[in-house]
JSON list of C-alpha atoms in Angstrom, two decimals:
[
{"chain": "A", "resi": 9, "resn": "GLY", "atom": "CA", "xyz": [35.93, -1.60, 36.99]},
{"chain": "A", "resi": 10, "resn": "VAL", "atom": "CA", "xyz": [34.65, 1.53, 38.64]},
{"chain": "A", "resi": 11, "resn": "ASN", "atom": "CA", "xyz": [31.29, 3.01, 37.74]},
{"chain": "A", "resi": 12, "resn": "ALA", "atom": "CA", "xyz": [30.65, 6.64, 38.58]},
{"chain": "A", "resi": 13, "resn": "ILE", "atom": "CA", "xyz": [27.76, 8.99, 37.98]},
{"chain": "A", "resi": 14, "resn": "ALA", "atom": "CA", "xyz": [28.33, 12.72, 38.20]},
{"chain": "A", "resi": 15, "resn": "ALA", "atom": "CA", "xyz": [26.45, 15.90, 37.47]},
{"chain": "A", "resi": 16, "resn": "ALA", "atom": "CA", "xyz": [27.92, 19.26, 36.56]},
{"chain": "A", "resi": 17, "resn": "GLN", "atom": "CA", "xyz": [26.81, 22.64, 35.37]},
{"chain": "A", "resi": 18, "resn": "PRO", "atom": "CA", "xyz": [27.87, 23.45, 31.79]},
{"chain": "A", "resi": 19, "resn": "GLU", "atom": "CA", "xyz": [30.27, 26.14, 33.01]},
{"chain": "A", "resi": 20, "resn": "GLN", "atom": "CA", "xyz": [32.12, 23.68, 35.24]},
{"chain": "A", "resi": 21, "resn": "LEU", "atom": "CA", "xyz": [34.65, 22.38, 32.75]},
{"chain": "A", "resi": 22, "resn": "LEU", "atom": "CA", "xyz": [36.65, 19.25, 33.30]},
{"chain": "A", "resi": 23, "resn": "GLY", "atom": "CA", "xyz": [40.18, 18.71, 32.20]},
{"chain": "A", "resi": 24, "resn": "PRO", "atom": "CA", "xyz": [40.65, 16.60, 29.06]},
{"chain": "A", "resi": 25, "resn": "ARG", "atom": "CA", "xyz": [42.33, 13.78, 30.99]},
{"chain": "A", "resi": 26, "resn": "CYS", "atom": "CA", "xyz": [39.24, 13.44, 33.19]},
{"chain": "A", "resi": 27, "resn": "ALA", "atom": "CA", "xyz": [36.63, 14.10, 30.50]},
{"chain": "A", "resi": 28, "resn": "ARG", "atom": "CA", "xyz": [37.89, 11.32, 28.23]},
{"chain": "A", "resi": 29, "resn": "HIS", "atom": "CA", "xyz": [36.74, 8.77, 30.80]},
{"chain": "A", "resi": 30, "resn": "LEU", "atom": "CA", "xyz": [33.21, 10.12, 30.98]},
{"chain": "A", "resi": 31, "resn": "LEU", "atom": "CA", "xyz": [30.21, 9.68, 28.75]},
{"chain": "A", "resi": 32, "resn": "PRO", "atom": "CA", "xyz": [28.29, 12.96, 28.58]},
{"chain": "A", "resi": 33, "resn": "VAL", "atom": "CA", "xyz": [24.53, 12.53, 28.74]},
{"chain": "A", "resi": 34, "resn": "GLY", "atom": "CA", "xyz": [22.11, 15.41, 28.47]},
{"chain": "A", "resi": 35, "resn": "ILE", "atom": "CA", "xyz": [18.60, 15.47, 29.86]},
{"chain": "A", "resi": 36, "resn": "VAL", "atom": "CA", "xyz": [16.14, 17.83, 28.27]},
{"chain": "A", "resi": 37, "resn": "GLN", "atom": "CA", "xyz": [13.69, 19.65, 30.54]},
{"chain": "A", "resi": 38, "resn": "GLN", "atom": "CA", "xyz": [10.12, 18.60, 29.78]},
{"chain": "A", "resi": 39, "resn": "SER", "atom": "CA", "xyz": [7.60, 21.24, 28.77]},
{"chain": "A", "resi": 40, "resn": "ALA", "atom": "CA", "xyz": [4.77, 22.16, 31.12]},
{"chain": "A", "resi": 41, "resn": "ASP", "atom": "CA", "xyz": [2.26, 20.78, 28.59]},
{"chain": "A", "resi": 42, "resn": "ALA", "atom": "CA", "xyz": [3.97, 17.38, 28.53]},
{"chain": "A", "resi": 43, "resn": "LEU", "atom": "CA", "xyz": [4.10, 17.26, 32.33]},
{"chain": "A", "resi": 44, "resn": "ALA", "atom": "CA", "xyz": [0.44, 18.25, 32.60]},
{"chain": "A", "resi": 45, "resn": "LEU", "atom": "CA", "xyz": [-0.43, 15.53, 30.11]},
{"chain": "A", "resi": 46, "resn": "ALA", "atom": "CA", "xyz": [1.32, 12.99, 32.35]},
{"chain": "A", "resi": 47, "resn": "PHE", "atom": "CA", "xyz": [0.07, 14.13, 35.78]},
{"chain": "A", "resi": 48, "resn": "THR", "atom": "CA", "xyz": [-3.52, 15.25, 35.09]},
{"chain": "A", "resi": 49, "resn": "PRO", "atom": "CA", "xyz": [-5.08, 11.82, 34.31]},
{"chain": "A", "resi": 50, "resn": "VAL", "atom": "CA", "xyz": [-3.63, 10.35, 37.50]},
{"chain": "A", "resi": 51, "resn": "LEU", "atom": "CA", "xyz": [-5.11, 13.11, 39.62]},
{"chain": "A", "resi": 52, "resn": "GLU", "atom": "CA", "xyz": [-8.43, 12.93, 37.74]},
{"chain": "A", "resi": 53, "resn": "PHE", "atom": "CA", "xyz": [-8.67, 9.22, 38.51]},
{"chain": "A", "resi": 54, "resn": "PHE", "atom": "CA", "xyz": [-8.09, 9.89, 42.17]},
{"chain": "A", "resi": 55, "resn": "LEU", "atom": "CA", "xyz": [-10.58, 12.75, 42.37]},
{"chain": "A", "resi": 56, "resn": "ASP", "atom": "CA", "xyz": [-13.39, 11.25, 40.28]},
{"chain": "A", "resi": 57, "resn": "GLY", "atom": "CA", "xyz": [-15.08, 9.65, 43.29]},
{"chain": "A", "resi": 58, "resn": "SER", "atom": "CA", "xyz": [-15.47, 6.18, 41.76]},
{"chain": "A", "resi": 59, "resn": "ASN", "atom": "CA", "xyz": [-12.18, 5.08, 43.25]},
{"chain": "A", "resi": 60, "resn": "SER", "atom": "CA", "xyz": [-13.05, 3.14, 46.40]},
{"chain": "A", "resi": 61, "resn": "ALA", "atom": "CA", "xyz": [-10.00, 4.50, 48.23]},
{"chain": "A", "resi": 62, "resn": "VAL", "atom": "CA", "xyz": [-11.37, 8.04, 48.00]},
{"chain": "A", "resi": 63, "resn": "GLN", "atom": "CA", "xyz": [-13.87, 9.23, 50.54]},
{"chain": "A", "resi": 64, "resn": "ILE", "atom": "CA", "xyz": [-16.85, 11.42, 49.72]},
{"chain": "A", "resi": 65, "resn": "VAL", "atom": "CA", "xyz": [-16.04, 13.69, 46.78]},
{"chain": "A", "resi": 66, "resn": "GLU", "atom": "CA", "xyz": [-18.16, 16.52, 45.42]},
{"chain": "A", "resi": 67, "resn": "PRO", "atom": "CA", "xyz": [-18.87, 16.32, 41.66]},
{"chain": "A", "resi": 68, "resn": "ASP", "atom": "CA", "xyz": [-16.86, 19.42, 40.65]},
{"chain": "A", "resi": 69, "resn": "VAL", "atom": "CA", "xyz": [-13.66, 18.32, 42.40]},
{"chain": "A", "resi": 70, "resn": "GLU", "atom": "CA", "xyz": [-12.63, 16.03, 39.51]},
{"chain": "A", "resi": 71, "resn": "LEU", "atom": "CA", "xyz": [-12.52, 19.09, 37.26]},
{"chain": "A", "resi": 72, "resn": "MET", "atom": "CA", "xyz": [-9.89, 20.59, 39.57]},
{"chain": "A", "resi": 73, "resn": "ALA", "atom": "CA", "xyz": [-7.23, 18.03, 38.59]},
{"chain": "A", "resi": 74, "resn": "ALA", "atom": "CA", "xyz": [-5.94, 20.10, 35.68]},
{"chain": "A", "resi": 75, "resn": "THR", "atom": "CA", "xyz": [-6.00, 23.24, 37.84]},
{"chain": "A", "resi": 76, "resn": "LEU", "atom": "CA", "xyz": [-4.02, 21.54, 40.61]},
{"chain": "A", "resi": 77, "resn": "VAL", "atom": "CA", "xyz": [-1.43, 20.24, 38.16]},
{"chain": "A", "resi": 78, "resn": "ASP", "atom": "CA", "xyz": [-1.14, 23.67, 36.51]},
{"chain": "A", "resi": 79, "resn": "LEU", "atom": "CA", "xyz": [-0.78, 25.33, 39.92]},
{"chain": "A", "resi": 80, "resn": "THR", "atom": "CA", "xyz": [1.92, 22.88, 40.91]},
{"chain": "A", "resi": 81, "resn": "LEU", "atom": "CA", "xyz": [3.89, 23.33, 37.69]},
{"chain": "A", "resi": 82, "resn": "ASP", "atom": "CA", "xyz": [3.51, 27.11, 37.83]},
{"chain": "A", "resi": 83, "resn": "VAL", "atom": "CA", "xyz": [4.74, 27.38, 41.42]},
{"chain": "A", "resi": 84, "resn": "TYR", "atom": "CA", "xyz": [7.51, 24.88, 40.71]},
{"chain": "A", "resi": 85, "resn": "ALA", "atom": "CA", "xyz": [8.73, 26.99, 37.76]},
{"chain": "A", "resi": 86, "resn": "ARG", "atom": "CA", "xyz": [8.51, 30.29, 39.65]},
{"chain": "A", "resi": 87, "resn": "VAL", "atom": "CA", "xyz": [10.27, 28.96, 42.75]},
{"chain": "A", "resi": 88, "resn": "GLY", "atom": "CA", "xyz": [12.94, 27.30, 40.60]},
{"chain": "A", "resi": 89, "resn": "ASP", "atom": "CA", "xyz": [13.56, 30.58, 38.76]},
{"chain": "A", "resi": 90, "resn": "ARG", "atom": "CA", "xyz": [13.63, 32.58, 41.97]},
{"chain": "A", "resi": 91, "resn": "THR", "atom": "CA", "xyz": [15.95, 30.31, 43.98]},
{"chain": "A", "resi": 92, "resn": "LYS", "atom": "CA", "xyz": [18.89, 29.42, 41.80]},
{"chain": "A", "resi": 93, "resn": "PRO", "atom": "CA", "xyz": [21.73, 27.35, 43.24]},
{"chain": "A", "resi": 94, "resn": "THR", "atom": "CA", "xyz": [24.73, 29.39, 44.32]},
{"chain": "A", "resi": 95, "resn": "PRO", "atom": "CA", "xyz": [27.94, 28.35, 46.08]},
{"chain": "A", "resi": 96, "resn": "LEU", "atom": "CA", "xyz": [26.33, 29.41, 49.35]},
{"chain": "A", "resi": 97, "resn": "HIS", "atom": "CA", "xyz": [23.02, 27.64, 48.56]},
{"chain": "A", "resi": 98, "resn": "ALA", "atom": "CA", "xyz": [24.07, 24.66, 46.46]},
{"chain": "A", "resi": 99, "resn": "HIS", "atom": "CA", "xyz": [21.04, 22.70, 47.71]},
{"chain": "A", "resi": 100, "resn": "TYR", "atom": "CA", "xyz": [18.62, 25.05, 45.87]},
{"chain": "A", "resi": 101, "resn": "THR", "atom": "CA", "xyz": [18.07, 22.65, 43.03]},
{"chain": "A", "resi": 102, "resn": "PHE", "atom": "CA", "xyz": [14.46, 21.86, 42.25]},
{"chain": "A", "resi": 103, "resn": "SER", "atom": "CA", "xyz": [13.58, 18.84, 40.17]},
{"chain": "A", "resi": 104, "resn": "LEU", "atom": "CA", "xyz": [10.47, 16.98, 39.13]},
{"chain": "A", "resi": 105, "resn": "ARG", "atom": "CA", "xyz": [10.81, 15.11, 42.40]},
{"chain": "A", "resi": 106, "resn": "GLU", "atom": "CA", "xyz": [9.22, 18.10, 44.15]},
{"chain": "A", "resi": 107, "resn": "VAL", "atom": "CA", "xyz": [6.30, 18.13, 41.70]},
{"chain": "A", "resi": 108, "resn": "CYS", "atom": "CA", "xyz": [5.80, 14.40, 42.25]},
{"chain": "A", "resi": 109, "resn": "ARG", "atom": "CA", "xyz": [5.95, 14.80, 46.03]},
{"chain": "A", "resi": 110, "resn": "ILE", "atom": "CA", "xyz": [3.25, 17.49, 46.03]},
{"chain": "A", "resi": 111, "resn": "LEU", "atom": "CA", "xyz": [0.90, 15.52, 43.80]},
{"chain": "A", "resi": 112, "resn": "HIS", "atom": "CA", "xyz": [1.67, 12.22, 45.51]},
{"chain": "A", "resi": 113, "resn": "ALA", "atom": "CA", "xyz": [0.78, 13.73, 48.86]},
{"chain": "A", "resi": 114, "resn": "LEU", "atom": "CA", "xyz": [-2.66, 14.58, 47.46]},
{"chain": "A", "resi": 115, "resn": "LEU", "atom": "CA", "xyz": [-3.06, 10.97, 46.34]},
{"chain": "A", "resi": 116, "resn": "CYS", "atom": "CA", "xyz": [-2.14, 9.66, 49.80]},
{"chain": "A", "resi": 117, "resn": "VAL", "atom": "CA", "xyz": [-4.77, 11.68, 51.65]},
{"chain": "A", "resi": 118, "resn": "ARG", "atom": "CA", "xyz": [-7.13, 9.63, 53.79]},
{"chain": "A", "resi": 119, "resn": "LEU", "atom": "CA", "xyz": [-9.66, 11.84, 55.52]},
{"chain": "A", "resi": 120, "resn": "GLU", "atom": "CA", "xyz": [-12.34, 9.68, 57.07]},
{"chain": "A", "resi": 121, "resn": "GLY", "atom": "CA", "xyz": [-15.73, 11.36, 57.01]},
{"chain": "A", "resi": 122, "resn": "ILE", "atom": "CA", "xyz": [-14.49, 14.64, 55.53]},
{"chain": "A", "resi": 123, "resn": "LEU", "atom": "CA", "xyz": [-16.06, 15.88, 52.33]},
{"chain": "A", "resi": 124, "resn": "LEU", "atom": "CA", "xyz": [-13.49, 16.60, 49.63]},
{"chain": "A", "resi": 125, "resn": "ASN", "atom": "CA", "xyz": [-14.70, 19.82, 48.08]},
{"chain": "A", "resi": 126, "resn": "GLU", "atom": "CA", "xyz": [-12.84, 22.54, 46.18]},
{"chain": "A", "resi": 127, "resn": "ASN", "atom": "CA", "xyz": [-11.78, 24.41, 49.32]},
{"chain": "A", "resi": 128, "resn": "THR", "atom": "CA", "xyz": [-10.53, 21.28, 51.07]},
{"chain": "A", "resi": 129, "resn": "VAL", "atom": "CA", "xyz": [-8.52, 20.14, 48.06]},
{"chain": "A", "resi": 130, "resn": "LEU", "atom": "CA", "xyz": [-7.01, 23.61, 47.53]},
{"chain": "A", "resi": 131, "resn": "GLY", "atom": "CA", "xyz": [-6.11, 23.78, 51.21]},
{"chain": "A", "resi": 132, "resn": "LEU", "atom": "CA", "xyz": [-4.44, 20.36, 51.03]},
{"chain": "A", "resi": 133, "resn": "TRP", "atom": "CA", "xyz": [-2.56, 21.41, 47.92]},
{"chain": "A", "resi": 134, "resn": "ALA", "atom": "CA", "xyz": [-1.33, 24.64, 49.55]},
{"chain": "A", "resi": 135, "resn": "HIS", "atom": "CA", "xyz": [-0.22, 22.73, 52.66]},
{"chain": "A", "resi": 136, "resn": "GLU", "atom": "CA", "xyz": [1.70, 20.12, 50.67]},
{"chain": "A", "resi": 137, "resn": "ALA", "atom": "CA", "xyz": [3.25, 22.66, 48.29]},
{"chain": "A", "resi": 138, "resn": "ALA", "atom": "CA", "xyz": [4.45, 24.71, 51.26]},
{"chain": "A", "resi": 139, "resn": "ALA", "atom": "CA", "xyz": [5.78, 21.65, 53.05]},
{"chain": "A", "resi": 140, "resn": "VAL", "atom": "CA", "xyz": [7.69, 20.35, 50.03]},
{"chain": "A", "resi": 141, "resn": "LEU", "atom": "CA", "xyz": [9.02, 23.58, 48.51]},
{"chain": "A", "resi": 142, "resn": "ALA", "atom": "CA", "xyz": [9.70, 25.60, 51.66]},
{"chain": "A", "resi": 143, "resn": "ALA", "atom": "CA", "xyz": [11.64, 22.68, 53.12]},
{"chain": "A", "resi": 144, "resn": "ARG", "atom": "CA", "xyz": [14.12, 22.93, 50.23]},
{"chain": "A", "resi": 145, "resn": "VAL", "atom": "CA", "xyz": [15.25, 26.49, 51.03]},
{"chain": "A", "resi": 146, "resn": "GLY", "atom": "CA", "xyz": [17.51, 27.39, 53.90]},
{"chain": "A", "resi": 147, "resn": "ASP", "atom": "CA", "xyz": [16.91, 30.91, 55.12]},
{"chain": "A", "resi": 148, "resn": "GLU", "atom": "CA", "xyz": [13.74, 32.55, 56.34]},
{"chain": "A", "resi": 149, "resn": "SER", "atom": "CA", "xyz": [13.57, 35.21, 53.60]},
{"chain": "A", "resi": 150, "resn": "GLU", "atom": "CA", "xyz": [13.63, 32.57, 50.87]},
{"chain": "A", "resi": 151, "resn": "ARG", "atom": "CA", "xyz": [11.02, 30.52, 52.75]},
{"chain": "A", "resi": 152, "resn": "GLU", "atom": "CA", "xyz": [8.76, 33.58, 52.90]},
{"chain": "A", "resi": 153, "resn": "ALA", "atom": "CA", "xyz": [9.30, 34.12, 49.17]},
{"chain": "A", "resi": 154, "resn": "VAL", "atom": "CA", "xyz": [8.25, 30.53, 48.45]},
{"chain": "A", "resi": 155, "resn": "LEU", "atom": "CA", "xyz": [5.15, 30.92, 50.60]},
{"chain": "A", "resi": 156, "resn": "GLY", "atom": "CA", "xyz": [4.41, 34.18, 48.78]},
{"chain": "A", "resi": 157, "resn": "GLU", "atom": "CA", "xyz": [4.52, 32.36, 45.43]},
{"chain": "A", "resi": 158, "resn": "ILE", "atom": "CA", "xyz": [2.10, 29.74, 46.76]},
{"chain": "A", "resi": 159, "resn": "LYS", "atom": "CA", "xyz": [-0.25, 32.44, 48.07]},
{"chain": "A", "resi": 160, "resn": "ALA", "atom": "CA", "xyz": [-0.13, 34.25, 44.72]},
{"chain": "A", "resi": 161, "resn": "ALA", "atom": "CA", "xyz": [-0.98, 31.03, 42.90]},
{"chain": "A", "resi": 162, "resn": "MET", "atom": "CA", "xyz": [-3.86, 30.37, 45.29]},
{"chain": "A", "resi": 163, "resn": "ALA", "atom": "CA", "xyz": [-5.17, 33.91, 44.79]},
{"chain": "A", "resi": 164, "resn": "SER", "atom": "CA", "xyz": [-5.27, 33.38, 41.02]},
{"chain": "A", "resi": 165, "resn": "VAL", "atom": "CA", "xyz": [-7.51, 30.34, 41.47]},
{"chain": "A", "resi": 166, "resn": "VAL", "atom": "CA", "xyz": [-9.75, 31.57, 44.27]},
{"chain": "A", "resi": 167, "resn": "SER", "atom": "CA", "xyz": [-10.58, 34.92, 42.62]}
]
């Protein structure tokens, strides 16, 4: 037998002869609250300073975990709304993989002898968010728009 997995937009209809061989499966988009509930404890564990893999961490940095997750989900949603896939830009599909990549990059940081304070962590987050999200868009104007969304999110936290 042949196994196949395919994805299609709802408006891309298949003919009945093809559709009868497929099993439609729908995946519901998770709410931001549910995603925050999943990602925040992991980041809190990493930033709490008791983890031996983490270098020197200031006491208030652990409290930033929820903020970093909220920033990531906010920028992810805004960039996803702004850059919809089109026939010309079919690769503009953002998934939870991008959110995981941003947060995972924060977990993989190994800065020997550098104090992890609020500014350092926010700078790392901005760098990783820009690297992950801007890499997904093709043209320079869209890349600037993504960087603008990251700057706007940073401004909301810093002020």
